[in-house]
Short mmCIF file of C-alpha atoms (C1' of nucleotides) in Angstrom, two decimals:
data_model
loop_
_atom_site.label_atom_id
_atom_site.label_comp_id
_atom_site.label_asym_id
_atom_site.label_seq_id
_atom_site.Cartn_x
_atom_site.Cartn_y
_atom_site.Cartn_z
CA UNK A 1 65.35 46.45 -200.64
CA UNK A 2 63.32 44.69 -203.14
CA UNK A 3 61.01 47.44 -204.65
CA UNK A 4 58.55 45.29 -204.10
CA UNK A 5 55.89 45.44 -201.70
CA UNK A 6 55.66 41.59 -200.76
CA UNK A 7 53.19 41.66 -198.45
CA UNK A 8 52.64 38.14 -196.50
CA UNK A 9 50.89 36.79 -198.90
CA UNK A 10 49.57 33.75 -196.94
CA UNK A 11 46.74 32.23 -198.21
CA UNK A 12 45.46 30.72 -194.88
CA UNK A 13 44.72 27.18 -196.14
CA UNK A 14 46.14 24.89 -193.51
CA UNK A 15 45.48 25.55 -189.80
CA UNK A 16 47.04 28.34 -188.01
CA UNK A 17 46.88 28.27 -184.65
CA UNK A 18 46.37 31.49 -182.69
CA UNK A 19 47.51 33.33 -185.74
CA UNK A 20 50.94 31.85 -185.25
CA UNK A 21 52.15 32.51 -188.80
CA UNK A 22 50.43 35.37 -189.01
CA UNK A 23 52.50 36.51 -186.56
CA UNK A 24 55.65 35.35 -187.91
CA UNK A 25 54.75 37.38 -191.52
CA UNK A 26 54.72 40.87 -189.38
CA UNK A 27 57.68 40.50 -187.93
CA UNK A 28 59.50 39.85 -191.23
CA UNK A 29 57.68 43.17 -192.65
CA UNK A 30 59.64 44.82 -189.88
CA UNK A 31 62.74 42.55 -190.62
CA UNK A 32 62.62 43.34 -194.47
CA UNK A 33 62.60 46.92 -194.06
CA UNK A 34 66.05 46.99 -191.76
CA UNK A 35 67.46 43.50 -192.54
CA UNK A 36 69.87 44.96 -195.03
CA UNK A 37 73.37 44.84 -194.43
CA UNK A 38 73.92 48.21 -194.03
CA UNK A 39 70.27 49.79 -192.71
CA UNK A 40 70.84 49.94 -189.45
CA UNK A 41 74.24 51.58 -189.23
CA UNK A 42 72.57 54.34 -191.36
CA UNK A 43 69.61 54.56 -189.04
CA UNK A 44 71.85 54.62 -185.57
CA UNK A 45 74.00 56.99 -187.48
CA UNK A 46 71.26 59.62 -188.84
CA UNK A 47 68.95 58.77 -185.29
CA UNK A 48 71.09 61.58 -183.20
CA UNK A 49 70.92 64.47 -185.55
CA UNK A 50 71.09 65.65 -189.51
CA UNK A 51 74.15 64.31 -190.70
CA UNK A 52 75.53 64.63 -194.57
CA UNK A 53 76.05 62.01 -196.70
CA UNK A 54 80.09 62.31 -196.50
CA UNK A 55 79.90 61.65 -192.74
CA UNK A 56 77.36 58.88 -192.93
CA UNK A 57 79.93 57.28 -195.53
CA UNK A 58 82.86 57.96 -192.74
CA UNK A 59 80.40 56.76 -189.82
CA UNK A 60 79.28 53.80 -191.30
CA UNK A 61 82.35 52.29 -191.98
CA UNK A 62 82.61 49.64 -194.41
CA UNK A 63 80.19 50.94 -196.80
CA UNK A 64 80.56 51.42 -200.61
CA UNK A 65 79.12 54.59 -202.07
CA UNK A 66 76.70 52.86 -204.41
CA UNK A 67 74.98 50.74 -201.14
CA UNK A 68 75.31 53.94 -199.25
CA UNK A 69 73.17 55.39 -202.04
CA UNK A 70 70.66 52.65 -202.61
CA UNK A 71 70.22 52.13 -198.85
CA UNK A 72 69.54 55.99 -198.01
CA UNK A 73 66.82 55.88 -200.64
CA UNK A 74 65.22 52.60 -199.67
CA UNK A 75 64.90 54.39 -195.77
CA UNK A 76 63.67 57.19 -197.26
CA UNK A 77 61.26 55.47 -199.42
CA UNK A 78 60.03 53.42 -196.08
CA UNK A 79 59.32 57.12 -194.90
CA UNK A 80 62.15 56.07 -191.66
CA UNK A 81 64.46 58.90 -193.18
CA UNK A 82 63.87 62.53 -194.39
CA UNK A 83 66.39 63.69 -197.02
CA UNK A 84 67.09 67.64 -196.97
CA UNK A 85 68.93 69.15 -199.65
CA UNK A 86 70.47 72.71 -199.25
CA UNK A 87 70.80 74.69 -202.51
CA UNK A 88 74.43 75.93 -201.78
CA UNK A 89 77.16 75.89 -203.76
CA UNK A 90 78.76 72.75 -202.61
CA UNK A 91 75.65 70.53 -202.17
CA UNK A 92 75.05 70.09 -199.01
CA UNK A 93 72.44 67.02 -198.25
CA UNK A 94 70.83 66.06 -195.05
CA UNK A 95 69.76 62.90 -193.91
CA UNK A 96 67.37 62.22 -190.28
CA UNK A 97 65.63 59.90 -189.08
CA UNK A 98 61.90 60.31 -188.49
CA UNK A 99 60.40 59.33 -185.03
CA UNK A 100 58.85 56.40 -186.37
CA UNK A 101 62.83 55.37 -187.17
CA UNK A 102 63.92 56.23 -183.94
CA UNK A 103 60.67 54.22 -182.04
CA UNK A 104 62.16 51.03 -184.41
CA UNK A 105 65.60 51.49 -182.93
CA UNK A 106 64.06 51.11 -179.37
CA UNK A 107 62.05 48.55 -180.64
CA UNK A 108 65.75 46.56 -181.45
CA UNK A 109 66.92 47.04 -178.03
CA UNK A 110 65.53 43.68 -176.66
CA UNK A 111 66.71 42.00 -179.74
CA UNK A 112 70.46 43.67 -178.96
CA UNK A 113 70.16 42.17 -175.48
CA UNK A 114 69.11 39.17 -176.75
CA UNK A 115 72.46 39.22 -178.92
CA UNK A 116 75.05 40.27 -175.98
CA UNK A 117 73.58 37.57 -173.69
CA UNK A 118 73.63 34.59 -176.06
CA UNK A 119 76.87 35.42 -178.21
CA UNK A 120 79.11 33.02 -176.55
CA UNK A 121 76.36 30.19 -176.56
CA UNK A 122 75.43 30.94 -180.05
CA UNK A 123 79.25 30.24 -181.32
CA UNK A 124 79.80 27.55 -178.70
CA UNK A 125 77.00 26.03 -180.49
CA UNK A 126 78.00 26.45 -183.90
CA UNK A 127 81.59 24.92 -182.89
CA UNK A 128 79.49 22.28 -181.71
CA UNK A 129 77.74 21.52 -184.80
CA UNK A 130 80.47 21.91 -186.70
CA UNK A 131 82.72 19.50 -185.12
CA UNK A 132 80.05 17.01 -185.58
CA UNK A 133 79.18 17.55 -188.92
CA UNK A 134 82.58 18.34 -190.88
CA UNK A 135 82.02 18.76 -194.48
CA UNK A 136 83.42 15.23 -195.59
CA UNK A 137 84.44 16.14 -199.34
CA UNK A 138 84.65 13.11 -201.82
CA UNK A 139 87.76 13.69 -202.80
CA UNK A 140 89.64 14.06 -200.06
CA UNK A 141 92.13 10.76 -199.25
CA UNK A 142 95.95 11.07 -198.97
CA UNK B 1 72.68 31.13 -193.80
CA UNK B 2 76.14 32.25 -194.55
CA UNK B 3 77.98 29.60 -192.91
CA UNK B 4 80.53 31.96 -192.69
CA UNK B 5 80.80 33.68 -188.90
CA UNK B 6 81.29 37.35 -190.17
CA UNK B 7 81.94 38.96 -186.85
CA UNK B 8 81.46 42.51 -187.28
CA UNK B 9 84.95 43.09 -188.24
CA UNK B 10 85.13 46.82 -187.67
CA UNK B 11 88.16 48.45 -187.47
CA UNK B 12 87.22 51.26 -185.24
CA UNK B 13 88.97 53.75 -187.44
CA UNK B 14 86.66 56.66 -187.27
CA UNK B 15 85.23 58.04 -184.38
CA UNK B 16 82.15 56.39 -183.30
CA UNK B 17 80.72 58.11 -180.28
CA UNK B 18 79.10 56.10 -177.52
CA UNK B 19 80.08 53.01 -179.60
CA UNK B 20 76.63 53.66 -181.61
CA UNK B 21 78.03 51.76 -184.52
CA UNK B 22 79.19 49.03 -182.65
CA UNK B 23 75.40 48.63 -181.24
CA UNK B 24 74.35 48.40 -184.74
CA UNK B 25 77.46 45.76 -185.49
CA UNK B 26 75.47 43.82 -182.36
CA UNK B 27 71.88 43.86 -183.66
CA UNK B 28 72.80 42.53 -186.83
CA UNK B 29 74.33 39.28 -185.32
CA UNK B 30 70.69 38.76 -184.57
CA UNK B 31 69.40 39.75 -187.23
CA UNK B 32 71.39 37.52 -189.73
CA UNK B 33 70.00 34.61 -187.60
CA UNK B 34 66.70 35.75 -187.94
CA UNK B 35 67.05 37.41 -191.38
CA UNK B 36 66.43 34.65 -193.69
CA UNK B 37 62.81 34.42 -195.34
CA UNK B 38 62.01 31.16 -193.25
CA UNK B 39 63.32 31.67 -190.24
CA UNK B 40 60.90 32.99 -187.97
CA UNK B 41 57.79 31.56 -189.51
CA UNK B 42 59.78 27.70 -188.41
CA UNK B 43 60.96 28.87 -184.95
CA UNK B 44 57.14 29.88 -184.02
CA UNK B 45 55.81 26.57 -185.51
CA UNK B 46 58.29 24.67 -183.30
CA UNK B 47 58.32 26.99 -180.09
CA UNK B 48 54.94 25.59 -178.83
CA UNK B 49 56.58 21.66 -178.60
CA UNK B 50 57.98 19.18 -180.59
CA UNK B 51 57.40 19.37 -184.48
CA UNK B 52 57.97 17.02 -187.31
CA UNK B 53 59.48 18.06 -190.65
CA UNK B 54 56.30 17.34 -192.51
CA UNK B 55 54.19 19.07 -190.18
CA UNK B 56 56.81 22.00 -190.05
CA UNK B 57 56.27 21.97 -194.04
CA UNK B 58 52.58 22.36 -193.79
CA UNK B 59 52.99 24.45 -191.34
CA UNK B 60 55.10 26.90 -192.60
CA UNK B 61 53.12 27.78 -195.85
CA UNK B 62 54.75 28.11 -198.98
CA UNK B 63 58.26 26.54 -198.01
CA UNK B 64 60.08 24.09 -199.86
CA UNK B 65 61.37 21.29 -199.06
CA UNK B 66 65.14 22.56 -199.55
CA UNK B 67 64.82 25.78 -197.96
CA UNK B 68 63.13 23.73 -195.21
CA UNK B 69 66.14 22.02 -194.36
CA UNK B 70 68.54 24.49 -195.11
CA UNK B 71 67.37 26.45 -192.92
CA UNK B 72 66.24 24.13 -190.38
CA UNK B 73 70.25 23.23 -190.25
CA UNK B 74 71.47 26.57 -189.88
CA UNK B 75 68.78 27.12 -187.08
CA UNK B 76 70.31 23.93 -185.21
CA UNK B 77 73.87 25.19 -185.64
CA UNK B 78 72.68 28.27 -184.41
CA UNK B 79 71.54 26.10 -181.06
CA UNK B 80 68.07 27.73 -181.59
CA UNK B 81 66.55 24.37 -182.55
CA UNK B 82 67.06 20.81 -181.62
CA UNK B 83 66.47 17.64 -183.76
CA UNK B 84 65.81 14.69 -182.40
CA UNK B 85 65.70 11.48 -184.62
CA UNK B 86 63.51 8.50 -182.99
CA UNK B 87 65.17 5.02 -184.63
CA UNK B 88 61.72 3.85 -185.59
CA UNK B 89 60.66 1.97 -189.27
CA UNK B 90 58.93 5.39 -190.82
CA UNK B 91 61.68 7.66 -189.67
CA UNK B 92 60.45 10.42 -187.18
CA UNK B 93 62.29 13.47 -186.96
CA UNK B 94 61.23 16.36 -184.36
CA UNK B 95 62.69 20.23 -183.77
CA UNK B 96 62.07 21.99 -181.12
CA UNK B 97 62.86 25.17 -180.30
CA UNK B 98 65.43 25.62 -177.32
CA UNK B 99 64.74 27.92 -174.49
CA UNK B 100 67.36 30.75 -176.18
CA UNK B 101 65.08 30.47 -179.49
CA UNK B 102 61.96 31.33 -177.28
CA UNK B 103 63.78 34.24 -175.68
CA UNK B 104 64.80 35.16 -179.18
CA UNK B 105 61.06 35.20 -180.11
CA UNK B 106 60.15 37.31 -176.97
CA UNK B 107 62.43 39.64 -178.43
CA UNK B 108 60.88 39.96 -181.07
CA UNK B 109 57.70 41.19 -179.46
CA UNK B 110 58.75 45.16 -179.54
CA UNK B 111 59.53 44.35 -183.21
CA UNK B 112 56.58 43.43 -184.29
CA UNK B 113 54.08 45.88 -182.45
CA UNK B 114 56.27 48.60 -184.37
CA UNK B 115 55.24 47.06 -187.55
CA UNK B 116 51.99 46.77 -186.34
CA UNK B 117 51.66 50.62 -185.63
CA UNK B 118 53.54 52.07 -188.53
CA UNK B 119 52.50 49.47 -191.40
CA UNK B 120 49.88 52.01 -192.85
CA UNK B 121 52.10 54.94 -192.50
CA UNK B 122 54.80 53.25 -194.03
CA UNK B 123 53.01 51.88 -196.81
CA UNK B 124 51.11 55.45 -197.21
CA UNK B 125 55.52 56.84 -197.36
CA UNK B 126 56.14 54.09 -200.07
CA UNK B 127 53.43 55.47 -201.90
CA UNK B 128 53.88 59.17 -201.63
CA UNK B 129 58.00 58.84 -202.67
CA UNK B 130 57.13 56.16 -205.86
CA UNK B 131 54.53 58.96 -206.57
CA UNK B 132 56.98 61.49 -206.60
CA UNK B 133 59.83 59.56 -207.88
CA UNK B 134 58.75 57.84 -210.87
CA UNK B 135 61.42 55.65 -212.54
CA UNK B 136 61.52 57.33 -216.11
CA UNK B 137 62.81 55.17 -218.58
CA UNK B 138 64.85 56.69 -221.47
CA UNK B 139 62.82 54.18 -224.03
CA UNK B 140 59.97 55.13 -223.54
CA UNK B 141 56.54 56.94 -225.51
CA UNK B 142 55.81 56.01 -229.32
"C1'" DC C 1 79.88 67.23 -202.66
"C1'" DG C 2 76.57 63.86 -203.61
"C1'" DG C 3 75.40 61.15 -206.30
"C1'" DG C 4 74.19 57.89 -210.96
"C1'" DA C 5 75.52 54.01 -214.41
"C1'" DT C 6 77.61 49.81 -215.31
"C1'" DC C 7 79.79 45.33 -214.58
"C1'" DC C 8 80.15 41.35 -212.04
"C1'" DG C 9 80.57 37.86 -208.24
"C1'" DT C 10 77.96 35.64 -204.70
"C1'" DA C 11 74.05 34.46 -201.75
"C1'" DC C 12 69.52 33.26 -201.46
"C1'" DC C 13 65.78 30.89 -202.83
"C1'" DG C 14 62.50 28.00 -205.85
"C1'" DA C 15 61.52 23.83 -208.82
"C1'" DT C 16 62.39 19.40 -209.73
"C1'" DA C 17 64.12 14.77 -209.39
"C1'" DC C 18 66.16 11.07 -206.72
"C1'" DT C 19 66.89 8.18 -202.18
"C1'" DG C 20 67.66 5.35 -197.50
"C1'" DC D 1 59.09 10.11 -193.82
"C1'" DA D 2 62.78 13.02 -194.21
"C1'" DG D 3 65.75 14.19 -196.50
"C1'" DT D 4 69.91 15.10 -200.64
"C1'" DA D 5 71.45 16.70 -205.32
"C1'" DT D 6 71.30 19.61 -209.16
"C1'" DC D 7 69.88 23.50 -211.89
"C1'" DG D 8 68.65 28.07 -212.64
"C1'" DG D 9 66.71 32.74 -211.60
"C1'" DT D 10 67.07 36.87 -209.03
"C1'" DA D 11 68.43 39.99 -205.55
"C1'" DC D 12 72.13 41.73 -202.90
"C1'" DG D 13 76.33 43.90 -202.54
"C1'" DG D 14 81.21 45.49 -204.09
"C1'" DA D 15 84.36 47.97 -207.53
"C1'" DT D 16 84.95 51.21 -210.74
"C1'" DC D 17 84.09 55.12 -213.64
"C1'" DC D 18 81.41 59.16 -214.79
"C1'" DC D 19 78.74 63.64 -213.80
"C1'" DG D 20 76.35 68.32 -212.40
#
DNA sequence: CGGGATCCGTACCGATACTG
DNA sequence: CAGTATCGGTACGGATCCCG
């Protein structure tokens, strides 16, 4: 999303056990590219076919036109979505996603897993904290 | 990093067959955990044992102190990392990663072979569509 | 139909200074 | 040592209006 490459960028200096960080820098090159709010809708929604931009904006509900825009272009861009624009008289544009898209959506099935089988813990735990640690404003009183 | 819990939130107004967008409503509850610049790069460093915040901050390699604990918090609300303060003169602090935070991590493993595989073709696609899509500003020449 | 341009609020993140 | 507090920049994302 941020036009700029970024890439990790870590100098190396202190020690780095088995490439640990290393490690950690790839997976947030993957992470960048679909951490966007709205990238994976898009993808899920453009993975089973050519769909138009008016039915992407109806799938992915939610979405403003302008991040509908912005986020098509960035996927393209990453090469995970080819654009196809018909000359007819209504424009008629095409969005799908490439293989390498759909191999990154299998890629994110582990991670969904990972989400439906910790859900409950994760907000049992943030209840948790959050019972424990209440905000405590200065000027509360009364 | 929100604090807020966001819960996907989707209406279900349009049709959404096989529930595709509500997959892509589940991977990003993972993601947001994950999504932050910091995140991963501190659950590796403490998934191997016990870790102290100044070791985490060399560790972690170009981190600040603030986004250290930030996030560090929002990982232990999470329940992906617990801190453990020992009561001793030069206070010692340690995180470690829970078992959920490892299993989050082994997740991740799919995730990051993509990038692995694709990072040149992606890169080469960034290249080719700046190439052909150069950002021609109206002030420009002499 | 499929965008682009603009305005604006908010989140994220970095730098710096102070503290029990 | 392990934080907290404050400030400020920038990127993200929403709303609205305009256009071929």
């Amino acid at each position: 999303m941020t036009t700029q490459d970024d890439r990790c960028a870590s100098g190396q200096t202190g020690q780095d056990r088995g490439g640990a960080q290393a490690r950690a820098c790839t997976v947030r090159e993957a992470l960048d590219r679909v951490g966007g709010k709205w990238s994976i809708g898009i993808l899920i929604a453009a993975s089973t076919g050519p769909i138009r931009f008016t039915e992407l904006e109806r799938r992915v509900e939610g979405i403003s036109r302008r991040m509908l825009t912005l986020t098509l272009r960035n996927l393209e861009r990453d090469g995970l979505l080819v654009r196809h624009v018909h000359a007819t008289v209504p424009p008629r544009v095409e969005y799908t996603a490439t293989p390498m898209a759909r191999e990154l959506y299998e890629s994110l099935v582990a991670l969904t897993r990972w989400a439906e089988r910790h859900r409950d813990a994760i907000s049992a735990a943030r209840a948790a904290y959050d019972r424990e640690h209440p905000v405590a404003k200065p000027t509360q009183s009364v």
